[in-house]
């Protein structure tokens, strides 16, 4: 039976990074004082761990770390028992709607301090539209301010719409929704005319509680 492939994350060594074999990893850590490194069974687990501090990862057994994966939308999955907390240096967005459709609003907050960074309210909309617009607003905000934080959203639908650069709502265009539709078209145009490196992650409500941008109306 062929030996199972391993991936190695080096946090502190000659050249930190991810290596797909022990020989290359060994060259980075052997003889290095206080070298920090760890092996993982999948590339996804290694990539996830490399974005976390070594002190947070070092106590996690490799077998558990392999439970970290990427779903069909490219979002990080962390199963129970290996769930780290969210990145505090990040932006969280959320929307709320009184009725569907109804009065809709969204906001973006800085996770570490819960400071509101932006807010918008429409007289008629849907929750999914608000979630979509909140992410686009967050992307534009971070790019405008030359910031590199990740964005958290608790809406898989909105994240998928972002990936397709299209708000796939069925809300009719009426005199009551024309202003909102103009905003939607502007958001879609922004996605199609701008590049960004911002990482968008799904907020893990089951383990972290409500997203910090939640309007507390449940």
CSV table of C-alpha atoms in Angstrom, one decimal:
chain,number,residue,atom,x,y,z
A,1,UNK,CA,0.0,0.0,0.0
A,2,UNK,CA,1.3,3.4,-1.0
A,3,UNK,CA,2.2,5.7,1.9
A,4,UNK,CA,-0.5,8.4,2.4
A,5,UNK,CA,0.6,11.8,1.3
A,6,UNK,CA,1.2,14.5,4.0
A,7,UNK,CA,1.3,18.2,3.9
A,8,UNK,CA,3.5,20.3,6.2
A,9,UNK,CA,2.9,23.8,7.5
A,10,UNK,CA,6.0,25.7,8.7
A,11,UNK,CA,5.1,28.8,10.8
A,12,UNK,CA,8.7,29.4,11.9
A,13,UNK,CA,11.7,28.2,10.0
A,14,UNK,CA,14.0,29.1,7.3
A,15,UNK,CA,11.2,29.7,4.8
A,16,UNK,CA,7.6,29.5,6.3
A,17,UNK,CA,5.0,28.0,4.1
A,18,UNK,CA,3.3,24.8,3.0
A,19,UNK,CA,5.3,21.8,1.8
A,20,UNK,CA,4.0,18.6,0.3
A,21,UNK,CA,6.9,16.3,1.5
A,22,UNK,CA,8.9,15.9,4.6
A,23,UNK,CA,12.3,16.3,2.9
A,24,UNK,CA,11.5,19.9,1.9
A,25,UNK,CA,9.9,20.6,5.3
A,26,UNK,CA,12.9,19.2,7.1
A,27,UNK,CA,15.2,21.6,5.4
A,28,UNK,CA,13.2,24.5,6.8
A,29,UNK,CA,13.0,23.4,10.5
A,30,UNK,CA,16.0,21.1,11.3
A,31,UNK,CA,18.5,23.1,13.3
A,32,UNK,CA,16.2,26.1,13.6
A,33,UNK,CA,15.7,27.2,17.2
A,34,UNK,CA,12.1,27.1,18.2
A,35,UNK,CA,10.9,25.9,14.8
A,36,UNK,CA,7.1,25.7,14.5
A,37,UNK,CA,5.7,23.1,12.1
A,38,UNK,CA,3.0,20.5,11.9
A,39,UNK,CA,1.8,17.8,9.4
A,40,UNK,CA,-1.7,17.5,8.0
A,41,UNK,CA,-3.5,14.8,5.9
A,42,UNK,CA,-5.0,17.1,3.3
A,43,UNK,CA,-4.0,20.3,1.5
A,44,UNK,CA,-7.2,22.0,2.6
A,45,UNK,CA,-6.4,21.4,6.3
A,46,UNK,CA,-2.9,22.7,5.8
A,47,UNK,CA,-4.1,25.8,4.0
A,48,UNK,CA,-6.6,26.5,6.8
A,49,UNK,CA,-4.1,25.9,9.5
A,50,UNK,CA,-1.5,28.2,7.8
A,51,UNK,CA,-3.9,31.1,8.2
A,52,UNK,CA,-4.2,30.5,12.0
A,53,UNK,CA,-1.6,31.2,14.7
A,54,UNK,CA,0.7,28.2,15.5
A,55,UNK,CA,-0.3,28.3,19.2
A,56,UNK,CA,-3.9,27.8,18.2
A,57,UNK,CA,-3.2,24.9,15.9
A,58,UNK,CA,-0.5,23.0,17.8
A,59,UNK,CA,-2.8,21.2,20.2
A,60,UNK,CA,-5.1,19.9,17.4
A,61,UNK,CA,-4.5,16.3,16.5
A,62,UNK,CA,-3.8,15.9,12.8
A,63,UNK,CA,-6.7,13.4,12.5
A,64,UNK,CA,-9.1,16.1,13.6
A,65,UNK,CA,-7.6,18.7,11.4
A,66,UNK,CA,-8.4,16.6,8.3
A,67,UNK,CA,-12.0,17.2,9.0
A,68,UNK,CA,-11.5,20.8,7.7
A,69,UNK,CA,-12.6,21.0,4.1
A,70,UNK,CA,-14.0,23.2,1.3
A,71,UNK,CA,-17.6,22.9,0.2
A,72,UNK,CA,-19.0,23.2,-3.4
A,73,UNK,CA,-19.1,27.0,-3.1
A,74,UNK,CA,-15.5,27.2,-2.0
A,75,UNK,CA,-16.3,28.0,1.6
A,76,UNK,CA,-14.4,26.7,4.6
A,77,UNK,CA,-16.1,23.8,6.5
A,78,UNK,CA,-14.9,23.1,10.1
A,79,UNK,CA,-16.7,20.1,11.8
A,80,UNK,CA,-17.6,19.9,15.5
A,81,UNK,CA,-14.6,19.2,17.7
A,82,UNK,CA,-12.1,21.2,15.6
A,83,UNK,CA,-13.9,24.6,15.5
A,84,UNK,CA,-11.7,27.6,16.1
A,85,UNK,CA,-13.1,31.0,16.8
A,86,UNK,CA,-13.7,33.6,14.1
A,87,UNK,CA,-11.1,36.1,13.0
A,88,UNK,CA,-11.6,39.1,15.2
A,89,UNK,CA,-9.8,41.4,12.7
A,90,UNK,CA,-12.6,41.1,10.2
A,91,UNK,CA,-15.8,42.6,8.8
A,92,UNK,CA,-19.2,41.0,9.4
A,93,UNK,CA,-22.3,41.8,7.3
A,94,UNK,CA,-26.0,40.9,7.8
A,95,UNK,CA,-29.4,42.0,6.7
A,96,UNK,CA,-32.9,42.0,8.1
A,97,UNK,CA,-36.3,42.3,6.5
A,98,UNK,CA,-39.7,43.1,8.1
A,99,UNK,CA,-41.8,40.9,5.8
A,100,UNK,CA,-40.5,39.3,2.6
A,101,UNK,CA,-40.7,41.6,0.7
A,102,UNK,CA,-40.8,44.4,3.3
A,103,UNK,CA,-38.7,47.1,4.9
A,104,UNK,CA,-35.1,45.9,4.4
A,105,UNK,CA,-31.8,47.0,5.9
A,106,UNK,CA,-28.3,45.8,6.1
A,107,UNK,CA,-25.1,46.8,8.0
A,108,UNK,CA,-21.4,46.0,8.3
A,109,UNK,CA,-19.6,45.9,11.6
A,110,UNK,CA,-16.0,45.4,12.7
A,111,UNK,CA,-16.0,42.1,14.5
A,112,UNK,CA,-13.4,42.9,17.2
A,113,UNK,CA,-15.2,46.0,18.5
A,114,UNK,CA,-18.8,45.7,17.1
A,115,UNK,CA,-18.4,49.1,15.6
A,116,UNK,CA,-20.9,49.8,12.8
A,117,UNK,CA,-19.0,50.7,9.6
A,118,UNK,CA,-22.0,51.2,7.2
A,119,UNK,CA,-25.7,50.9,7.1
A,120,UNK,CA,-28.4,51.1,4.5
A,121,UNK,CA,-32.3,50.9,4.6
A,122,UNK,CA,-34.8,50.4,1.8
A,123,UNK,CA,-38.6,50.8,2.0
A,124,UNK,CA,-39.2,47.5,0.1
A,125,UNK,CA,-36.8,44.6,-0.4
A,126,UNK,CA,-35.9,41.0,0.6
A,127,UNK,CA,-33.5,39.6,3.0
A,128,UNK,CA,-31.4,37.9,0.3
A,129,UNK,CA,-31.1,41.2,-1.6
A,130,UNK,CA,-29.9,42.8,1.6
A,131,UNK,CA,-27.4,40.1,2.3
A,132,UNK,CA,-26.0,40.4,-1.3
A,133,UNK,CA,-25.8,44.2,-1.1
A,134,UNK,CA,-24.1,44.0,2.3
A,135,UNK,CA,-21.3,41.9,0.9
A,136,UNK,CA,-20.8,44.1,-2.1
A,137,UNK,CA,-20.8,47.2,0.1
A,138,UNK,CA,-18.2,45.5,2.4
A,139,UNK,CA,-16.0,44.6,-0.6
A,140,UNK,CA,-16.1,48.2,-1.9
A,141,UNK,CA,-15.5,49.6,1.6
A,142,UNK,CA,-12.4,47.5,2.2
A,143,UNK,CA,-11.0,48.3,-1.3
A,144,UNK,CA,-11.7,52.0,-0.9
A,145,UNK,CA,-9.9,52.1,2.5
A,146,UNK,CA,-7.0,49.8,1.3
A,147,UNK,CA,-7.9,47.2,3.9
A,148,UNK,CA,-7.4,43.4,3.7
A,149,UNK,CA,-9.7,42.0,6.3
A,150,UNK,CA,-11.9,39.0,5.5
A,151,UNK,CA,-15.7,39.4,5.3
A,152,UNK,CA,-18.1,37.1,7.2
A,153,UNK,CA,-21.7,36.5,6.0
A,154,UNK,CA,-24.2,34.0,7.3
A,155,UNK,CA,-25.9,33.7,3.9
A,156,UNK,CA,-24.9,30.9,1.6
A,157,UNK,CA,-27.3,32.3,-1.0
A,158,UNK,CA,-25.7,35.7,-1.0
A,159,UNK,CA,-22.2,34.3,-1.1
A,160,UNK,CA,-23.2,32.2,-4.1
A,161,UNK,CA,-24.7,35.3,-5.9
A,162,UNK,CA,-21.4,37.2,-5.3
A,163,UNK,CA,-19.5,34.4,-6.9
A,164,UNK,CA,-21.7,34.6,-10.0
A,165,UNK,CA,-21.6,38.5,-9.8
A,166,UNK,CA,-25.4,38.6,-10.1
A,167,UNK,CA,-28.3,39.3,-7.7
A,168,UNK,CA,-30.6,36.4,-8.6
A,169,UNK,CA,-33.7,37.8,-6.9
A,170,UNK,CA,-37.3,37.5,-8.3
A,171,UNK,CA,-38.4,40.8,-6.7
A,172,UNK,CA,-40.4,42.6,-9.4
A,173,UNK,CA,-39.2,46.0,-10.7
A,174,UNK,CA,-42.0,48.4,-9.7
A,175,UNK,CA,-42.2,52.1,-8.8
A,176,UNK,CA,-41.7,51.0,-5.2
A,177,UNK,CA,-38.6,49.0,-5.9
A,178,UNK,CA,-36.9,51.1,-8.7
A,179,UNK,CA,-34.5,52.7,-6.3
A,180,UNK,CA,-33.5,49.4,-4.8
A,181,UNK,CA,-33.1,47.9,-8.3
A,182,UNK,CA,-30.8,50.8,-9.3
A,183,UNK,CA,-28.7,49.9,-6.3
A,184,UNK,CA,-28.6,46.3,-7.3
A,185,UNK,CA,-27.5,47.1,-10.8
A,186,UNK,CA,-24.7,49.4,-9.4
A,187,UNK,CA,-23.6,46.5,-7.1
A,188,UNK,CA,-23.5,44.1,-10.0
A,189,UNK,CA,-21.6,46.6,-12.1
A,190,UNK,CA,-19.1,47.0,-9.3
A,191,UNK,CA,-18.5,43.2,-9.1
A,192,UNK,CA,-18.0,43.1,-12.9
A,193,UNK,CA,-15.7,46.1,-13.1
A,194,UNK,CA,-13.5,45.6,-10.0
A,195,UNK,CA,-11.0,43.0,-8.8
A,196,UNK,CA,-10.5,42.2,-5.2
A,197,UNK,CA,-8.6,39.7,-3.1
A,198,UNK,CA,-10.9,39.8,-0.1
A,199,UNK,CA,-11.8,36.4,1.3
A,200,UNK,CA,-15.5,35.9,2.0
A,201,UNK,CA,-16.3,33.2,4.6
A,202,UNK,CA,-19.5,31.7,5.9
A,203,UNK,CA,-20.1,32.6,9.5
A,204,UNK,CA,-20.5,29.5,11.7
A,205,UNK,CA,-23.7,30.3,13.6
A,206,UNK,CA,-24.0,26.9,15.1
A,207,UNK,CA,-20.7,27.3,17.0
A,208,UNK,CA,-20.2,31.0,17.2
A,209,UNK,CA,-23.7,32.3,17.8
A,210,UNK,CA,-25.3,35.0,15.8
A,211,UNK,CA,-23.1,37.0,13.5
A,212,UNK,CA,-22.0,40.4,15.0
A,213,UNK,CA,-23.9,42.3,12.4
A,214,UNK,CA,-27.2,40.6,13.3
A,215,UNK,CA,-30.1,43.0,14.0
A,216,UNK,CA,-31.4,40.9,17.0
A,217,UNK,CA,-34.9,40.5,15.7
A,218,UNK,CA,-35.3,36.8,16.0
